[in-house]
GROMACS .gro file of C-alpha atoms in nm:
model
  240
    1SER     CA    1   7.307   3.270  -8.608
    2THR     CA    2   7.168   3.610  -8.524
    3GLY     CA    3   7.500   3.750  -8.406
    4SER     CA    4   7.874   3.744  -8.457
    5PRO     CA    5   8.030   3.395  -8.432
    6LYS     CA    6   8.174   3.316  -8.090
    7GLY     CA    7   8.276   3.015  -7.887
    8VAL     CA    8   8.045   2.881  -7.615
    9MET     CA    9   8.215   2.720  -7.316
   10HIS     CA   10   8.036   2.448  -7.119
   11SER     CA   11   8.145   2.244  -6.820
   12HIS     CA   12   8.110   1.868  -6.790
   13GLU     CA   13   7.841   1.934  -6.530
   14SER     CA   14   7.630   2.144  -6.765
   15TRP     CA   15   7.647   1.885  -7.046
   16LEU     CA   16   7.562   1.597  -6.813
   17SER     CA   17   7.279   1.794  -6.654
   18GLY     CA   18   7.113   1.857  -6.992
   19ALA     CA   19   7.176   1.504  -7.117
   20LEU     CA   20   7.032   1.339  -6.806
   21PHE     CA   21   6.721   1.555  -6.825
   22THR     CA   22   6.677   1.457  -7.192
   23ALA     CA   23   6.726   1.086  -7.115
   24GLU     CA   24   6.470   1.093  -6.834
   25TYR     CA   25   6.218   1.295  -7.035
   26PHE     CA   26   6.243   1.047  -7.326
   27LYS     CA   27   6.240   0.752  -7.083
   28VAL     CA   28   6.548   0.610  -7.255
   29SER     CA   29   6.631   0.247  -7.175
   30PRO     CA   30   6.904   0.003  -7.288
   31GLN     CA   31   6.654  -0.159  -7.529
   32GLN     CA   32   6.611   0.160  -7.732
   33LYS     CA   33   6.790   0.280  -8.042
   34ILE     CA   34   6.825   0.630  -8.189
   35VAL     CA   35   6.948   0.753  -8.528
   36ILE     CA   36   7.144   1.080  -8.522
   37PRO     CA   37   7.200   1.217  -8.875
   38LEU     CA   38   7.357   1.545  -8.760
   39PRO     CA   39   7.709   1.677  -8.689
   40LEU     CA   40   7.819   1.581  -8.339
   41HIS     CA   41   7.976   1.923  -8.278
   42HIS     CA   42   7.624   2.064  -8.267
   43ALA     CA   43   7.487   2.092  -7.913
   44TYR     CA   44   7.151   1.938  -8.014
   45SER     CA   45   7.299   1.611  -8.144
   46PHE     CA   46   7.582   1.592  -7.889
   47ARG     CA   47   7.337   1.619  -7.599
   48HIS     CA   48   7.128   1.331  -7.734
   49LEU     CA   49   7.444   1.126  -7.789
   50ILE     CA   50   7.535   1.162  -7.421
   51ALA     CA   51   7.174   1.102  -7.311
   52TYR     CA   52   7.153   0.766  -7.485
   53LEU     CA   53   7.505   0.666  -7.376
   54LEU     CA   54   7.412   0.735  -7.012
   55LYS     CA   55   7.129   0.481  -7.038
   56GLY     CA   56   7.324   0.220  -7.235
   57ALA     CA   57   7.102   0.253  -7.543
   58ALA     CA   58   7.209   0.194  -7.904
   59ILE     CA   59   7.312   0.490  -8.119
   60ILE     CA   60   7.345   0.501  -8.497
   61ILE     CA   61   7.536   0.802  -8.630
   62THR     CA   62   7.510   0.891  -8.999
   63LYS     CA   63   7.669   1.171  -9.198
   64ASP     CA   64   7.336   1.313  -9.321
   65VAL     CA   65   6.962   1.251  -9.337
   66LEU     CA   66   6.986   1.062  -9.669
   67SER     CA   67   7.223   0.809  -9.512
   68ALA     CA   68   6.988   0.778  -9.217
   69LEU     CA   69   6.686   0.711  -9.436
   70ARG     CA   70   6.866   0.423  -9.609
   71LEU     CA   71   6.913   0.253  -9.271
   72LEU     CA   72   6.571   0.300  -9.115
   73LYS     CA   73   6.401  -0.017  -9.241
   74GLN     CA   74   6.709  -0.227  -9.171
   75GLU     CA   75   6.783  -0.098  -8.821
   76GLU     CA   76   6.424  -0.021  -8.706
   77PRO     CA   77   6.517   0.250  -8.452
   78ASN     CA   78   6.256   0.371  -8.210
   79ALA     CA   79   6.385   0.731  -8.215
   80LEU     CA   80   6.504   0.975  -8.482
   81LEU     CA   81   6.666   1.317  -8.451
   82LEU     CA   82   6.569   1.575  -8.715
   83VAL     CA   83   6.592   1.944  -8.801
   84PRO     CA   84   6.334   2.138  -9.009
   85ALA     CA   85   6.549   2.125  -9.322
   86ALA     CA   86   6.562   1.744  -9.302
   87CYS     CA   87   6.185   1.733  -9.248
   88ASN     CA   88   6.145   1.933  -9.566
   89ILE     CA   89   6.355   1.680  -9.761
   90ILE     CA   90   6.160   1.385  -9.619
   91LEU     CA   91   5.820   1.534  -9.702
   92LYS     CA   92   5.921   1.627 -10.056
   93HIS     CA   93   6.103   1.310 -10.158
   94PHE     CA   94   6.068   1.027  -9.905
   95LYS     CA   95   5.712   1.035  -9.776
   96GLU     CA   96   5.637   0.668  -9.846
   97LEU     CA   97   5.961   0.560  -9.683
   98ILE     CA   98   5.889   0.747  -9.359
   99GLU     CA   99   5.529   0.616  -9.355
  100ALA     CA  100   5.669   0.261  -9.363
  101CYS     CA  101   5.856   0.336  -9.039
  102SER     CA  102   5.537   0.388  -8.840
  103PRO     CA  103   5.537   0.041  -8.674
  104PHE     CA  104   5.872   0.093  -8.500
  105LEU     CA  105   5.948   0.467  -8.494
  106LYS     CA  106   5.802   0.582  -8.162
  107LEU     CA  107   5.970   0.920  -8.113
  108VAL     CA  108   6.088   1.200  -8.343
  109SER     CA  109   6.265   1.503  -8.199
  110ILE     CA  110   6.279   1.816  -8.418
  111GLY     CA  111   6.516   2.087  -8.301
  112THR     CA  112   6.760   2.374  -8.376
  113ALA     CA  113   6.485   2.593  -8.531
  114PRO     CA  114   6.104   2.622  -8.528
  115ILE     CA  115   5.931   2.384  -8.768
  116ALA     CA  116   5.656   2.524  -8.990
  117GLU     CA  117   5.301   2.431  -8.895
  118TYR     CA  118   5.226   2.256  -9.226
  119GLN     CA  119   5.546   2.049  -9.204
  120LEU     CA  120   5.463   1.925  -8.855
  121HIS     CA  121   5.107   1.835  -8.957
  122GLU     CA  122   5.230   1.643  -9.263
  123LEU     CA  123   5.480   1.447  -9.057
  124GLN     CA  124   5.219   1.365  -8.795
  125ALA     CA  125   4.991   1.237  -9.072
  126CYS     CA  126   5.274   1.013  -9.199
  127LEU     CA  127   5.349   0.882  -8.848
  128PRO     CA  128   5.019   0.896  -8.656
  129GLN     CA  129   5.143   0.668  -8.374
  130THR     CA  130   5.472   0.853  -8.325
  131GLN     CA  131   5.538   1.103  -8.047
  132PHE     CA  132   5.678   1.430  -8.180
  133VAL     CA  133   5.896   1.633  -7.946
  134LEU     CA  134   6.001   1.995  -7.990
  135PRO     CA  135   6.293   2.086  -7.762
  136TYR     CA  136   6.361   2.445  -7.667
  137GLY     CA  137   6.713   2.558  -7.596
  138LEU     CA  138   7.021   2.733  -7.722
  139THR     CA  139   7.386   2.646  -7.756
  140GLU     CA  140   7.430   2.847  -7.436
  141ALA     CA  141   7.175   2.643  -7.238
  142ARG     CA  142   6.953   2.338  -7.245
  143VAL     CA  143   6.611   2.461  -7.137
  144GLY     CA  144   6.323   2.219  -7.185
  145PHE     CA  145   6.046   2.107  -7.416
  146LEU     CA  146   5.757   2.279  -7.589
  147ARG     CA  147   5.390   2.193  -7.582
  148LEU     CA  148   5.277   2.143  -7.941
  149ALA     CA  149   5.050   2.409  -8.089
  150ASP     CA  150   4.927   2.483  -8.441
  151ASP     CA  151   5.078   2.829  -8.433
  152PRO     CA  152   5.456   2.819  -8.364
  153SER     CA  153   5.430   3.159  -8.193
  154SER     CA  154   5.190   3.005  -7.939
  155ARG     CA  155   5.408   2.711  -7.837
  156ARG     CA  156   5.468   2.697  -7.465
  157ILE     CA  157   5.753   2.577  -7.248
  158PHE     CA  158   5.597   2.319  -7.019
  159ALA     CA  159   5.892   2.102  -6.914
  160VAL     CA  160   6.204   2.276  -6.782
  161GLN     CA  161   6.533   2.117  -6.686
  162PRO     CA  162   6.557   2.074  -6.306
  163GLY     CA  163   6.783   2.334  -6.149
  164LEU     CA  164   6.734   2.584  -6.431
  165GLU     CA  165   6.536   2.901  -6.367
  166VAL     CA  166   6.351   3.062  -6.658
  167ARG     CA  167   6.234   3.418  -6.594
  168VAL     CA  168   6.042   3.666  -6.810
  169LEU     CA  169   6.177   4.016  -6.757
  170ASP     CA  170   6.036   4.348  -6.874
  171ARG     CA  171   6.237   4.635  -7.026
  172ASN     CA  172   6.342   4.752  -6.681
  173ASN     CA  173   6.474   4.405  -6.587
  174GLY     CA  174   6.184   4.354  -6.351
  175THR     CA  175   5.965   4.045  -6.345
  176ALA     CA  176   5.701   4.073  -6.618
  177LEU     CA  177   5.339   4.038  -6.515
  178PRO     CA  178   5.134   3.739  -6.642
  179GLY     CA  179   5.040   3.809  -7.003
  180GLU     CA  180   5.306   4.079  -7.041
  181ILE     CA  181   5.565   4.012  -7.312
  182GLY     CA  182   5.925   4.020  -7.197
  183GLU     CA  183   6.265   3.864  -7.260
  184LEU     CA  184   6.346   3.512  -7.139
  185VAL     CA  185   6.644   3.508  -6.902
  186LEU     CA  186   6.805   3.184  -6.779
  187ARG     CA  187   6.997   3.107  -6.461
  188GLY     CA  188   7.112   2.782  -6.298
  189ASP     CA  189   7.214   2.431  -6.405
  190GLY     CA  190   7.281   2.354  -6.770
  191LEU     CA  191   7.392   2.708  -6.847
  192MET     CA  192   7.720   2.781  -7.026
  193ALA     CA  193   8.027   2.895  -6.833
  194GLY     CA  194   8.074   3.186  -7.076
  195TYR     CA  195   8.196   3.277  -7.422
  196TRP     CA  196   8.536   3.236  -7.580
  197PRO     CA  197   8.749   3.441  -7.572
  198PRO     CA  198   8.668   3.497  -7.204
  199ASP     CA  199   8.536   3.830  -7.085
  200GLU     CA  200   8.547   3.877  -6.707
  201GLN     CA  201   8.275   4.143  -6.704
  202GLU     CA  202   8.047   3.922  -6.912
  203LYS     CA  203   8.121   3.624  -6.688
  204GLU     CA  204   8.032   3.826  -6.378
  205ARG     CA  205   7.711   3.949  -6.541
  206LEU     CA  206   7.620   3.592  -6.636
  207GLN     CA  207   7.669   3.469  -6.279
  208GLN     CA  208   7.478   3.758  -6.125
  209TRP     CA  209   7.190   3.812  -6.367
  210GLY     CA  210   7.182   3.500  -6.586
  211PHE     CA  211   7.177   3.464  -6.964
  212ALA     CA  212   6.950   3.688  -7.172
  213THR     CA  213   6.822   3.472  -7.461
  214LYS     CA  214   6.680   3.754  -7.680
  215ASP     CA  215   6.369   3.533  -7.711
  216LEU     CA  216   6.040   3.700  -7.621
  217GLY     CA  217   5.759   3.533  -7.431
  218CYS     CA  218   5.497   3.580  -7.163
  219LEU     CA  219   5.404   3.399  -6.845
  220ARG     CA  220   5.062   3.235  -6.848
  221GLU     CA  221   4.833   3.192  -6.547
  222ASN     CA  222   4.917   2.819  -6.526
  223GLY     CA  223   5.290   2.893  -6.496
  224GLU     CA  224   5.383   2.794  -6.851
  225ILE     CA  225   5.579   3.038  -7.068
  226ALA     CA  226   5.442   3.106  -7.416
  227LEU     CA  227   5.704   3.187  -7.678
  228ARG     CA  228   5.614   3.488  -7.891
  229SER     CA  229   5.902   3.588  -8.116
  230ARG     CA  230   6.272   3.640  -8.149
  231GLY     CA  231   6.411   3.967  -8.021
  232GLU     CA  232   6.643   3.981  -8.321
  233ASP     CA  233   6.567   3.907  -8.687
  234LEU     CA  234   6.656   3.559  -8.815
  235ILE     CA  235   6.641   3.432  -9.171
  236ASP     CA  236   6.643   3.052  -9.208
  237ILE     CA  237   6.604   2.963  -9.575
  238CYS     CA  238   6.663   2.587  -9.578
  239GLY     CA  239   6.436   2.516  -9.282
  240SER     CA  240   6.139   2.716  -9.405
   0.00000   0.00000   0.00000
């Protein structure tokens, strides 16, 4: 985290909104199967759990990535949920195992933090027929998906959850011009109800102005938003 720990409150509507968008984007069907080797209290894994439940698909939950890797050949899932730290473990110690999953593993989602360029390229080489998906969001809101790019700072948001507005604002809280770097501000469906403990002023500001992500980006001519950097410093040792 880049700030002091706090609780994030969501409604049933916001969770279902994000999960349904994920299920439709992945084209989840009852014939599919996903492995989730992450804590279910994390928004990233919980959202995918609901998404696959909504479509009647099979879900395999494991306590960690090592447990998940032991089951891959046996269960032959078509989807796998990962974080950069798990990708690092796979590439260092289980490359042959993940390569053997190429015939059945059709989708890999990598979230919670940006994955390094070399890691993504290595994984794509191991699974050349697999679709890699990079979601963009926060615990406070499910946003959308990124278009893959060699440089993580040039990745663009090209699919946004319906009903959610993503704006790029300048320092004066005005709409940034195309190409001008500003802060991403969210408003609409899928957004949190507020923080715990509740703060009425913060709740009112959230409803009126939206949620300021502290992520910096710029609007491109084609309407996509290119992510540039984090407004606050973040050190992620295990995922690097």
